[in-house]
JSON list of C-alpha atoms in Angstrom, two decimals:
[
{"chain": "A", "resi": 1, "resn": "UNK", "atom": "CA", "xyz": [46.16, 40.43, 184.96]},
{"chain": "A", "resi": 2, "resn": "UNK", "atom": "CA", "xyz": [47.68, 38.64, 181.96]},
{"chain": "A", "resi": 3, "resn": "UNK", "atom": "CA", "xyz": [50.80, 40.75, 181.64]},
{"chain": "A", "resi": 4, "resn": "UNK", "atom": "CA", "xyz": [53.80, 38.42, 181.49]},
{"chain": "A", "resi": 5, "resn": "UNK", "atom": "CA", "xyz": [54.77, 40.07, 178.18]},
{"chain": "A", "resi": 6, "resn": "UNK", "atom": "CA", "xyz": [54.77, 43.53, 179.82]},
{"chain": "A", "resi": 7, "resn": "UNK", "atom": "CA", "xyz": [57.75, 42.77, 182.09]},
{"chain": "A", "resi": 8, "resn": "UNK", "atom": "CA", "xyz": [61.28, 44.07, 182.05]},
{"chain": "A", "resi": 9, "resn": "UNK", "atom": "CA", "xyz": [64.07, 42.76, 184.34]},
{"chain": "A", "resi": 10, "resn": "UNK", "atom": "CA", "xyz": [66.38, 44.61, 186.73]},
{"chain": "A", "resi": 11, "resn": "UNK", "atom": "CA", "xyz": [69.35, 43.20, 188.66]},
{"chain": "A", "resi": 12, "resn": "UNK", "atom": "CA", "xyz": [68.96, 43.65, 192.44]},
{"chain": "A", "resi": 13, "resn": "UNK", "atom": "CA", "xyz": [70.54, 42.32, 195.60]},
{"chain": "A", "resi": 14, "resn": "UNK", "atom": "CA", "xyz": [68.30, 40.51, 198.10]},
{"chain": "A", "resi": 15, "resn": "UNK", "atom": "CA", "xyz": [68.14, 42.37, 201.43]},
{"chain": "A", "resi": 16, "resn": "UNK", "atom": "CA", "xyz": [68.20, 39.09, 203.40]},
{"chain": "A", "resi": 17, "resn": "UNK", "atom": "CA", "xyz": [70.85, 36.87, 201.72]},
{"chain": "A", "resi": 18, "resn": "UNK", "atom": "CA", "xyz": [72.46, 39.40, 199.36]},
{"chain": "A", "resi": 19, "resn": "UNK", "atom": "CA", "xyz": [72.04, 37.12, 196.36]},
{"chain": "A", "resi": 20, "resn": "UNK", "atom": "CA", "xyz": [71.99, 39.05, 193.06]},
{"chain": "A", "resi": 21, "resn": "UNK", "atom": "CA", "xyz": [69.23, 38.26, 190.60]},
{"chain": "A", "resi": 22, "resn": "UNK", "atom": "CA", "xyz": [67.29, 39.79, 187.74]},
{"chain": "A", "resi": 23, "resn": "UNK", "atom": "CA", "xyz": [63.80, 40.63, 189.06]},
{"chain": "A", "resi": 24, "resn": "UNK", "atom": "CA", "xyz": [60.75, 41.37, 186.94]},
{"chain": "A", "resi": 25, "resn": "UNK", "atom": "CA", "xyz": [59.48, 44.91, 186.86]},
{"chain": "A", "resi": 26, "resn": "UNK", "atom": "CA", "xyz": [55.96, 45.61, 185.54]},
{"chain": "A", "resi": 27, "resn": "UNK", "atom": "CA", "xyz": [54.99, 48.73, 183.65]},
{"chain": "A", "resi": 28, "resn": "UNK", "atom": "CA", "xyz": [51.98, 49.56, 185.84]},
{"chain": "A", "resi": 29, "resn": "UNK", "atom": "CA", "xyz": [50.36, 51.50, 182.98]},
{"chain": "A", "resi": 30, "resn": "UNK", "atom": "CA", "xyz": [49.00, 48.12, 181.80]},
{"chain": "A", "resi": 31, "resn": "UNK", "atom": "CA", "xyz": [46.92, 47.84, 184.98]},
{"chain": "A", "resi": 32, "resn": "UNK", "atom": "CA", "xyz": [43.27, 48.81, 184.92]},
{"chain": "A", "resi": 33, "resn": "UNK", "atom": "CA", "xyz": [42.19, 51.58, 187.33]},
{"chain": "A", "resi": 34, "resn": "UNK", "atom": "CA", "xyz": [40.57, 49.06, 189.70]},
{"chain": "A", "resi": 35, "resn": "UNK", "atom": "CA", "xyz": [43.74, 46.89, 189.71]},
{"chain": "A", "resi": 36, "resn": "UNK", "atom": "CA", "xyz": [45.78, 49.91, 190.81]},
{"chain": "A", "resi": 37, "resn": "UNK", "atom": "CA", "xyz": [43.69, 50.04, 194.00]},
{"chain": "A", "resi": 38, "resn": "UNK", "atom": "CA", "xyz": [45.38, 46.87, 195.35]},
{"chain": "A", "resi": 39, "resn": "UNK", "atom": "CA", "xyz": [48.13, 45.71, 193.04]},
{"chain": "A", "resi": 40, "resn": "UNK", "atom": "CA", "xyz": [51.53, 45.26, 194.65]},
{"chain": "A", "resi": 41, "resn": "UNK", "atom": "CA", "xyz": [54.73, 44.36, 192.76]},
{"chain": "A", "resi": 42, "resn": "UNK", "atom": "CA", "xyz": [56.07, 41.56, 194.98]},
{"chain": "A", "resi": 43, "resn": "UNK", "atom": "CA", "xyz": [59.26, 39.64, 194.10]},
{"chain": "A", "resi": 44, "resn": "UNK", "atom": "CA", "xyz": [60.70, 36.44, 195.55]},
{"chain": "A", "resi": 45, "resn": "UNK", "atom": "CA", "xyz": [64.42, 35.78, 196.01]},
{"chain": "A", "resi": 46, "resn": "UNK", "atom": "CA", "xyz": [65.21, 32.50, 194.24]},
{"chain": "A", "resi": 47, "resn": "UNK", "atom": "CA", "xyz": [67.86, 31.66, 196.83]},
{"chain": "A", "resi": 48, "resn": "UNK", "atom": "CA", "xyz": [66.41, 32.42, 200.30]},
{"chain": "A", "resi": 49, "resn": "UNK", "atom": "CA", "xyz": [62.73, 32.84, 199.23]},
{"chain": "A", "resi": 50, "resn": "UNK", "atom": "CA", "xyz": [62.33, 36.31, 200.80]},
{"chain": "A", "resi": 51, "resn": "UNK", "atom": "CA", "xyz": [59.18, 37.94, 199.39]},
{"chain": "A", "resi": 52, "resn": "UNK", "atom": "CA", "xyz": [58.98, 41.72, 199.24]},
{"chain": "A", "resi": 53, "resn": "UNK", "atom": "CA", "xyz": [57.80, 44.70, 197.34]},
{"chain": "A", "resi": 54, "resn": "UNK", "atom": "CA", "xyz": [61.30, 46.07, 197.88]},
{"chain": "A", "resi": 55, "resn": "UNK", "atom": "CA", "xyz": [63.55, 43.02, 197.65]},
{"chain": "A", "resi": 56, "resn": "UNK", "atom": "CA", "xyz": [66.70, 45.07, 198.42]},
{"chain": "A", "resi": 57, "resn": "UNK", "atom": "CA", "xyz": [65.54, 46.01, 201.92]},
{"chain": "A", "resi": 58, "resn": "UNK", "atom": "CA", "xyz": [64.03, 44.37, 205.00]},
{"chain": "A", "resi": 59, "resn": "UNK", "atom": "CA", "xyz": [61.80, 45.78, 207.72]},
{"chain": "A", "resi": 60, "resn": "UNK", "atom": "CA", "xyz": [61.80, 44.86, 211.39]},
{"chain": "A", "resi": 61, "resn": "UNK", "atom": "CA", "xyz": [62.49, 41.16, 211.90]},
{"chain": "A", "resi": 62, "resn": "UNK", "atom": "CA", "xyz": [61.53, 40.01, 208.38]},
{"chain": "A", "resi": 63, "resn": "UNK", "atom": "CA", "xyz": [64.85, 38.20, 207.94]},
{"chain": "A", "resi": 64, "resn": "UNK", "atom": "CA", "xyz": [64.12, 36.02, 210.97]},
{"chain": "A", "resi": 65, "resn": "UNK", "atom": "CA", "xyz": [60.49, 35.53, 209.95]},
{"chain": "A", "resi": 66, "resn": "UNK", "atom": "CA", "xyz": [61.52, 34.05, 206.57]},
{"chain": "A", "resi": 67, "resn": "UNK", "atom": "CA", "xyz": [63.04, 31.17, 208.52]},
{"chain": "A", "resi": 68, "resn": "UNK", "atom": "CA", "xyz": [59.90, 30.47, 210.59]},
{"chain": "A", "resi": 69, "resn": "UNK", "atom": "CA", "xyz": [57.85, 27.27, 210.15]},
{"chain": "A", "resi": 70, "resn": "UNK", "atom": "CA", "xyz": [54.80, 29.30, 209.13]},
{"chain": "A", "resi": 71, "resn": "UNK", "atom": "CA", "xyz": [56.64, 31.20, 206.42]},
{"chain": "A", "resi": 72, "resn": "UNK", "atom": "CA", "xyz": [58.37, 28.11, 205.04]},
{"chain": "A", "resi": 73, "resn": "UNK", "atom": "CA", "xyz": [55.05, 26.22, 204.94]},
{"chain": "A", "resi": 74, "resn": "UNK", "atom": "CA", "xyz": [53.63, 28.99, 202.70]},
{"chain": "A", "resi": 75, "resn": "UNK", "atom": "CA", "xyz": [56.65, 28.78, 200.41]},
{"chain": "A", "resi": 76, "resn": "UNK", "atom": "CA", "xyz": [56.26, 25.00, 200.17]},
{"chain": "A", "resi": 77, "resn": "UNK", "atom": "CA", "xyz": [52.62, 25.39, 199.17]},
{"chain": "A", "resi": 78, "resn": "UNK", "atom": "CA", "xyz": [53.63, 26.30, 195.62]},
{"chain": "A", "resi": 79, "resn": "UNK", "atom": "CA", "xyz": [51.43, 24.40, 193.19]},
{"chain": "A", "resi": 80, "resn": "UNK", "atom": "CA", "xyz": [53.72, 22.76, 190.68]},
{"chain": "A", "resi": 81, "resn": "UNK", "atom": "CA", "xyz": [50.92, 21.95, 188.22]},
{"chain": "A", "resi": 82, "resn": "UNK", "atom": "CA", "xyz": [49.69, 25.50, 188.11]},
{"chain": "A", "resi": 83, "resn": "UNK", "atom": "CA", "xyz": [53.34, 26.71, 187.80]},
{"chain": "A", "resi": 84, "resn": "UNK", "atom": "CA", "xyz": [53.49, 24.91, 184.44]},
{"chain": "A", "resi": 85, "resn": "UNK", "atom": "CA", "xyz": [50.85, 27.28, 182.96]},
{"chain": "A", "resi": 86, "resn": "UNK", "atom": "CA", "xyz": [51.07, 30.44, 185.05]},
{"chain": "A", "resi": 87, "resn": "UNK", "atom": "CA", "xyz": [54.26, 32.35, 185.86]},
{"chain": "A", "resi": 88, "resn": "UNK", "atom": "CA", "xyz": [52.62, 34.51, 188.51]},
{"chain": "A", "resi": 89, "resn": "UNK", "atom": "CA", "xyz": [51.82, 32.50, 191.61]},
{"chain": "A", "resi": 90, "resn": "UNK", "atom": "CA", "xyz": [49.60, 33.26, 194.55]},
{"chain": "A", "resi": 91, "resn": "UNK", "atom": "CA", "xyz": [51.97, 31.78, 197.22]},
{"chain": "A", "resi": 92, "resn": "UNK", "atom": "CA", "xyz": [54.47, 34.69, 196.73]},
{"chain": "A", "resi": 93, "resn": "UNK", "atom": "CA", "xyz": [51.76, 37.14, 197.85]},
{"chain": "A", "resi": 94, "resn": "UNK", "atom": "CA", "xyz": [50.63, 34.91, 200.68]},
{"chain": "A", "resi": 95, "resn": "UNK", "atom": "CA", "xyz": [54.20, 34.86, 202.03]},
{"chain": "A", "resi": 96, "resn": "UNK", "atom": "CA", "xyz": [54.40, 38.64, 201.71]},
{"chain": "A", "resi": 97, "resn": "UNK", "atom": "CA", "xyz": [51.06, 39.03, 203.46]},
{"chain": "A", "resi": 98, "resn": "UNK", "atom": "CA", "xyz": [52.32, 36.84, 206.33]},
{"chain": "A", "resi": 99, "resn": "UNK", "atom": "CA", "xyz": [55.34, 39.10, 206.82]},
{"chain": "A", "resi": 100, "resn": "UNK", "atom": "CA", "xyz": [53.23, 42.23, 206.75]},
{"chain": "A", "resi": 101, "resn": "UNK", "atom": "CA", "xyz": [50.69, 40.92, 209.29]},
{"chain": "A", "resi": 102, "resn": "UNK", "atom": "CA", "xyz": [53.58, 40.25, 211.65]},
{"chain": "A", "resi": 103, "resn": "UNK", "atom": "CA", "xyz": [54.68, 43.88, 211.23]},
{"chain": "A", "resi": 104, "resn": "UNK", "atom": "CA", "xyz": [51.12, 45.15, 211.68]},
{"chain": "A", "resi": 105, "resn": "UNK", "atom": "CA", "xyz": [51.18, 46.64, 208.14]},
{"chain": "A", "resi": 106, "resn": "UNK", "atom": "CA", "xyz": [47.55, 45.73, 207.58]},
{"chain": "A", "resi": 107, "resn": "UNK", "atom": "CA", "xyz": [47.04, 47.80, 204.45]},
{"chain": "A", "resi": 108, "resn": "UNK", "atom": "CA", "xyz": [49.78, 45.88, 202.57]},
{"chain": "A", "resi": 109, "resn": "UNK", "atom": "CA", "xyz": [48.61, 42.59, 203.99]},
{"chain": "A", "resi": 110, "resn": "UNK", "atom": "CA", "xyz": [44.99, 43.20, 202.88]},
{"chain": "A", "resi": 111, "resn": "UNK", "atom": "CA", "xyz": [46.05, 44.13, 199.36]},
{"chain": "A", "resi": 112, "resn": "UNK", "atom": "CA", "xyz": [48.36, 41.10, 199.13]},
{"chain": "A", "resi": 113, "resn": "UNK", "atom": "CA", "xyz": [45.48, 38.79, 200.08]},
{"chain": "A", "resi": 114, "resn": "UNK", "atom": "CA", "xyz": [43.27, 40.35, 197.42]},
{"chain": "A", "resi": 115, "resn": "UNK", "atom": "CA", "xyz": [46.05, 39.89, 194.90]},
{"chain": "A", "resi": 116, "resn": "UNK", "atom": "CA", "xyz": [46.45, 36.25, 196.04]},
{"chain": "A", "resi": 117, "resn": "UNK", "atom": "CA", "xyz": [42.83, 35.64, 195.27]},
{"chain": "A", "resi": 118, "resn": "UNK", "atom": "CA", "xyz": [43.18, 37.19, 191.83]},
{"chain": "A", "resi": 119, "resn": "UNK", "atom": "CA", "xyz": [46.27, 35.06, 191.07]},
{"chain": "A", "resi": 120, "resn": "UNK", "atom": "CA", "xyz": [44.73, 31.84, 192.41]},
{"chain": "A", "resi": 121, "resn": "UNK", "atom": "CA", "xyz": [41.82, 32.34, 190.08]},
{"chain": "A", "resi": 122, "resn": "UNK", "atom": "CA", "xyz": [44.17, 33.07, 187.19]},
{"chain": "A", "resi": 123, "resn": "UNK", "atom": "CA", "xyz": [46.14, 29.94, 188.01]},
{"chain": "A", "resi": 124, "resn": "UNK", "atom": "CA", "xyz": [43.27, 27.48, 188.00]},
{"chain": "A", "resi": 125, "resn": "UNK", "atom": "CA", "xyz": [41.55, 29.02, 184.94]},
{"chain": "A", "resi": 126, "resn": "UNK", "atom": "CA", "xyz": [44.83, 28.90, 182.95]},
{"chain": "A", "resi": 127, "resn": "UNK", "atom": "CA", "xyz": [45.25, 25.28, 184.00]},
{"chain": "A", "resi": 128, "resn": "UNK", "atom": "CA", "xyz": [41.70, 24.36, 182.99]},
{"chain": "A", "resi": 129, "resn": "UNK", "atom": "CA", "xyz": [42.33, 25.87, 179.54]},
{"chain": "A", "resi": 130, "resn": "UNK", "atom": "CA", "xyz": [45.58, 23.93, 179.09]},
{"chain": "A", "resi": 131, "resn": "UNK", "atom": "CA", "xyz": [46.13, 20.54, 177.61]},
{"chain": "A", "resi": 132, "resn": "UNK", "atom": "CA", "xyz": [47.24, 19.33, 181.07]},
{"chain": "A", "resi": 133, "resn": "UNK", "atom": "CA", "xyz": [43.76, 19.56, 182.56]},
{"chain": "A", "resi": 134, "resn": "UNK", "atom": "CA", "xyz": [42.02, 16.23, 183.14]},
{"chain": "A", "resi": 135, "resn": "UNK", "atom": "CA", "xyz": [38.66, 16.64, 184.89]},
{"chain": "A", "resi": 136, "resn": "UNK", "atom": "CA", "xyz": [38.63, 13.18, 186.47]},
{"chain": "A", "resi": 137, "resn": "UNK", "atom": "CA", "xyz": [41.99, 13.87, 188.15]},
{"chain": "A", "resi": 138, "resn": "UNK", "atom": "CA", "xyz": [42.00, 17.63, 188.65]},
{"chain": "A", "resi": 139, "resn": "UNK", "atom": "CA", "xyz": [38.52, 18.70, 189.66]},
{"chain": "A", "resi": 140, "resn": "UNK", "atom": "CA", "xyz": [39.31, 18.26, 193.38]},
{"chain": "A", "resi": 141, "resn": "UNK", "atom": "CA", "xyz": [42.30, 20.58, 192.96]},
{"chain": "A", "resi": 142, "resn": "UNK", "atom": "CA", "xyz": [40.11, 23.17, 191.16]},
{"chain": "A", "resi": 143, "resn": "UNK", "atom": "CA", "xyz": [37.54, 22.97, 193.93]},
{"chain": "A", "resi": 144, "resn": "UNK", "atom": "CA", "xyz": [40.26, 23.54, 196.55]},
{"chain": "A", "resi": 145, "resn": "UNK", "atom": "CA", "xyz": [41.44, 26.60, 194.64]},
{"chain": "A", "resi": 146, "resn": "UNK", "atom": "CA", "xyz": [37.97, 28.09, 194.68]},
{"chain": "A", "resi": 147, "resn": "UNK", "atom": "CA", "xyz": [37.78, 27.59, 198.41]},
{"chain": "A", "resi": 148, "resn": "UNK", "atom": "CA", "xyz": [41.16, 29.20, 198.84]},
{"chain": "A", "resi": 149, "resn": "UNK", "atom": "CA", "xyz": [39.99, 32.20, 196.86]},
{"chain": "A", "resi": 150, "resn": "UNK", "atom": "CA", "xyz": [37.13, 32.72, 199.30]},
{"chain": "A", "resi": 151, "resn": "UNK", "atom": "CA", "xyz": [39.57, 32.44, 202.22]},
{"chain": "A", "resi": 152, "resn": "UNK", "atom": "CA", "xyz": [41.98, 34.95, 200.70]},
{"chain": "A", "resi": 153, "resn": "UNK", "atom": "CA", "xyz": [39.20, 37.42, 199.89]},
{"chain": "A", "resi": 154, "resn": "UNK", "atom": "CA", "xyz": [37.92, 37.21, 203.49]},
{"chain": "A", "resi": 155, "resn": "UNK", "atom": "CA", "xyz": [41.41, 37.86, 204.83]},
{"chain": "A", "resi": 156, "resn": "UNK", "atom": "CA", "xyz": [41.87, 40.72, 202.42]},
{"chain": "A", "resi": 157, "resn": "UNK", "atom": "CA", "xyz": [38.73, 42.39, 203.64]},
{"chain": "A", "resi": 158, "resn": "UNK", "atom": "CA", "xyz": [39.63, 41.70, 207.31]},
{"chain": "A", "resi": 159, "resn": "UNK", "atom": "CA", "xyz": [43.00, 43.43, 207.06]},
{"chain": "A", "resi": 160, "resn": "UNK", "atom": "CA", "xyz": [41.78, 46.29, 204.92]},
{"chain": "A", "resi": 161, "resn": "UNK", "atom": "CA", "xyz": [39.11, 47.02, 207.60]},
{"chain": "A", "resi": 162, "resn": "UNK", "atom": "CA", "xyz": [41.87, 46.90, 210.24]},
{"chain": "A", "resi": 163, "resn": "UNK", "atom": "CA", "xyz": [43.98, 49.30, 208.22]},
{"chain": "A", "resi": 164, "resn": "UNK", "atom": "CA", "xyz": [41.21, 51.81, 207.63]},
{"chain": "A", "resi": 165, "resn": "UNK", "atom": "CA", "xyz": [40.12, 51.61, 211.29]},
{"chain": "A", "resi": 166, "resn": "UNK", "atom": "CA", "xyz": [43.57, 52.94, 212.18]},
{"chain": "A", "resi": 167, "resn": "UNK", "atom": "CA", "xyz": [43.11, 56.03, 209.99]},
{"chain": "A", "resi": 168, "resn": "UNK", "atom": "CA", "xyz": [41.71, 59.27, 211.33]},
{"chain": "A", "resi": 169, "resn": "UNK", "atom": "CA", "xyz": [40.17, 60.08, 207.96]},
{"chain": "A", "resi": 170, "resn": "UNK", "atom": "CA", "xyz": [39.52, 58.02, 204.82]},
{"chain": "A", "resi": 171, "resn": "UNK", "atom": "CA", "xyz": [40.17, 59.25, 201.27]},
{"chain": "A", "resi": 172, "resn": "UNK", "atom": "CA", "xyz": [38.41, 58.15, 198.12]},
{"chain": "A", "resi": 173, "resn": "UNK", "atom": "CA", "xyz": [40.86, 55.32, 197.48]},
{"chain": "A", "resi": 174, "resn": "UNK", "atom": "CA", "xyz": [40.17, 53.92, 200.94]},
{"chain": "A", "resi": 175, "resn": "UNK", "atom": "CA", "xyz": [36.40, 53.90, 200.36]},
{"chain": "A", "resi": 176, "resn": "UNK", "atom": "CA", "xyz": [36.82, 52.37, 196.92]},
{"chain": "A", "resi": 177, "resn": "UNK", "atom": "CA", "xyz": [39.13, 49.66, 198.17]},
{"chain": "A", "resi": 178, "resn": "UNK", "atom": "CA", "xyz": [36.69, 48.86, 201.00]},
{"chain": "A", "resi": 179, "resn": "UNK", "atom": "CA", "xyz": [33.78, 48.79, 198.60]},
{"chain": "A", "resi": 180, "resn": "UNK", "atom": "CA", "xyz": [35.67, 46.50, 196.21]},
{"chain": "A", "resi": 181, "resn": "UNK", "atom": "CA", "xyz": [36.71, 44.13, 199.01]},
{"chain": "A", "resi": 182, "resn": "UNK", "atom": "CA", "xyz": [33.17, 43.99, 200.39]},
{"chain": "A", "resi": 183, "resn": "UNK", "atom": "CA", "xyz": [31.82, 43.36, 196.85]},
{"chain": "A", "resi": 184, "resn": "UNK", "atom": "CA", "xyz": [34.30, 40.53, 196.28]},
{"chain": "A", "resi": 185, "resn": "UNK", "atom": "CA", "xyz": [33.09, 39.02, 199.55]},
{"chain": "A", "resi": 186, "resn": "UNK", "atom": "CA", "xyz": [29.46, 39.34, 198.38]},
{"chain": "A", "resi": 187, "resn": "UNK", "atom": "CA", "xyz": [28.58, 41.83, 201.10]},
{"chain": "A", "resi": 188, "resn": "UNK", "atom": "CA", "xyz": [26.28, 44.08, 199.09]},
{"chain": "A", "resi": 189, "resn": "UNK", "atom": "CA", "xyz": [25.10, 46.50, 201.76]},
{"chain": "A", "resi": 190, "resn": "UNK", "atom": "CA", "xyz": [28.60, 47.44, 202.99]},
{"chain": "A", "resi": 191, "resn": "UNK", "atom": "CA", "xyz": [29.90, 47.61, 199.38]},
{"chain": "A", "resi": 192, "resn": "UNK", "atom": "CA", "xyz": [27.16, 50.10, 198.52]},
{"chain": "A", "resi": 193, "resn": "UNK", "atom": "CA", "xyz": [27.69, 52.10, 201.68]},
{"chain": "A", "resi": 194, "resn": "UNK", "atom": "CA", "xyz": [31.40, 52.67, 200.95]},
{"chain": "A", "resi": 195, "resn": "UNK", "atom": "CA", "xyz": [30.77, 53.30, 197.28]},
{"chain": "A", "resi": 196, "resn": "UNK", "atom": "CA", "xyz": [28.27, 56.04, 198.24]},
{"chain": "A", "resi": 197, "resn": "UNK", "atom": "CA", "xyz": [30.98, 57.65, 200.43]},
{"chain": "A", "resi": 198, "resn": "UNK", "atom": "CA", "xyz": [33.38, 57.64, 197.50]},
{"chain": "A", "resi": 199, "resn": "UNK", "atom": "CA", "xyz": [30.76, 59.35, 195.31]},
{"chain": "A", "resi": 200, "resn": "UNK", "atom": "CA", "xyz": [30.54, 62.22, 197.78]},
{"chain": "A", "resi": 201, "resn": "UNK", "atom": "CA", "xyz": [34.24, 63.03, 197.28]},
{"chain": "A", "resi": 202, "resn": "UNK", "atom": "CA", "xyz": [34.07, 64.60, 193.81]},
{"chain": "A", "resi": 203, "resn": "UNK", "atom": "CA", "xyz": [35.69, 61.68, 191.98]},
{"chain": "A", "resi": 204, "resn": "UNK", "atom": "CA", "xyz": [37.85, 62.23, 188.91]},
{"chain": "A", "resi": 205, "resn": "UNK", "atom": "CA", "xyz": [37.22, 60.38, 185.67]},
{"chain": "A", "resi": 206, "resn": "UNK", "atom": "CA", "xyz": [39.56, 57.56, 186.70]},
{"chain": "A", "resi": 207, "resn": "UNK", "atom": "CA", "xyz": [37.70, 57.07, 189.93]},
{"chain": "A", "resi": 208, "resn": "UNK", "atom": "CA", "xyz": [34.34, 57.22, 188.12]},
{"chain": "A", "resi": 209, "resn": "UNK", "atom": "CA", "xyz": [35.50, 54.25, 186.02]},
{"chain": "A", "resi": 210, "resn": "UNK", "atom": "CA", "xyz": [36.30, 52.34, 189.21]},
{"chain": "A", "resi": 211, "resn": "UNK", "atom": "CA", "xyz": [32.98, 53.29, 190.75]},
{"chain": "A", "resi": 212, "resn": "UNK", "atom": "CA", "xyz": [31.16, 52.05, 187.65]},
{"chain": "A", "resi": 213, "resn": "UNK", "atom": "CA", "xyz": [33.05, 48.76, 187.71]},
{"chain": "A", "resi": 214, "resn": "UNK", "atom": "CA", "xyz": [32.34, 48.17, 191.39]},
{"chain": "A", "resi": 215, "resn": "UNK", "atom": "CA", "xyz": [28.71, 49.09, 190.93]},
{"chain": "A", "resi": 216, "resn": "UNK", "atom": "CA", "xyz": [28.41, 46.48, 188.19]},
{"chain": "A", "resi": 217, "resn": "UNK", "atom": "CA", "xyz": [29.97, 43.95, 190.55]},
{"chain": "A", "resi": 218, "resn": "UNK", "atom": "CA", "xyz": [27.48, 44.85, 193.27]},
{"chain": "A", "resi": 219, "resn": "UNK", "atom": "CA", "xyz": [24.50, 44.42, 190.86]},
{"chain": "A", "resi": 220, "resn": "UNK", "atom": "CA", "xyz": [25.55, 40.84, 190.34]},
{"chain": "A", "resi": 221, "resn": "UNK", "atom": "CA", "xyz": [25.55, 39.97, 194.02]}
]
């Protein structure tokens, strides 16, 4: 998801503190079909640090939750070294996921954790390719990032399962998202099972491309 050059900016007012700021907006046409399964456009208010996919509004008690110790600890987890080389940071999606779990919006929480894993990987790989990377000093940090990715992927799968368990009927996107999440967690049997269910639903060409991508992932497990 290297798309910093695909962003435009729009002035919006934060739903929590009412601070006006120019927020990035992504042309989602640059996303691959499989990225569209879970990508969320989450922004962070530079003043109060509210993270949302709709920064101008709040849901439930989100305003109060942004002041909680748990939320603030996520915000403080920002990795300054990675921030030097990567403008899109995982902690924003982790904070958003925290809010959504508190509101029992498991679908959004699950997708946010999957996105966090993607961004964490992007961050450490960008850092390793930069002139700042010094193996003797930074390898521990890289190892920690890899462990975090496993944690985020597991949480993503957990909440996506919770979300789909609450549905009376699954559509093809649900099965594909489940299959992808299982594949990312190296659970081959469950990934194949959900991919097979998606195949039964007369997939369009776009979904066929996703199925082929996930099937390639599964073959590598």
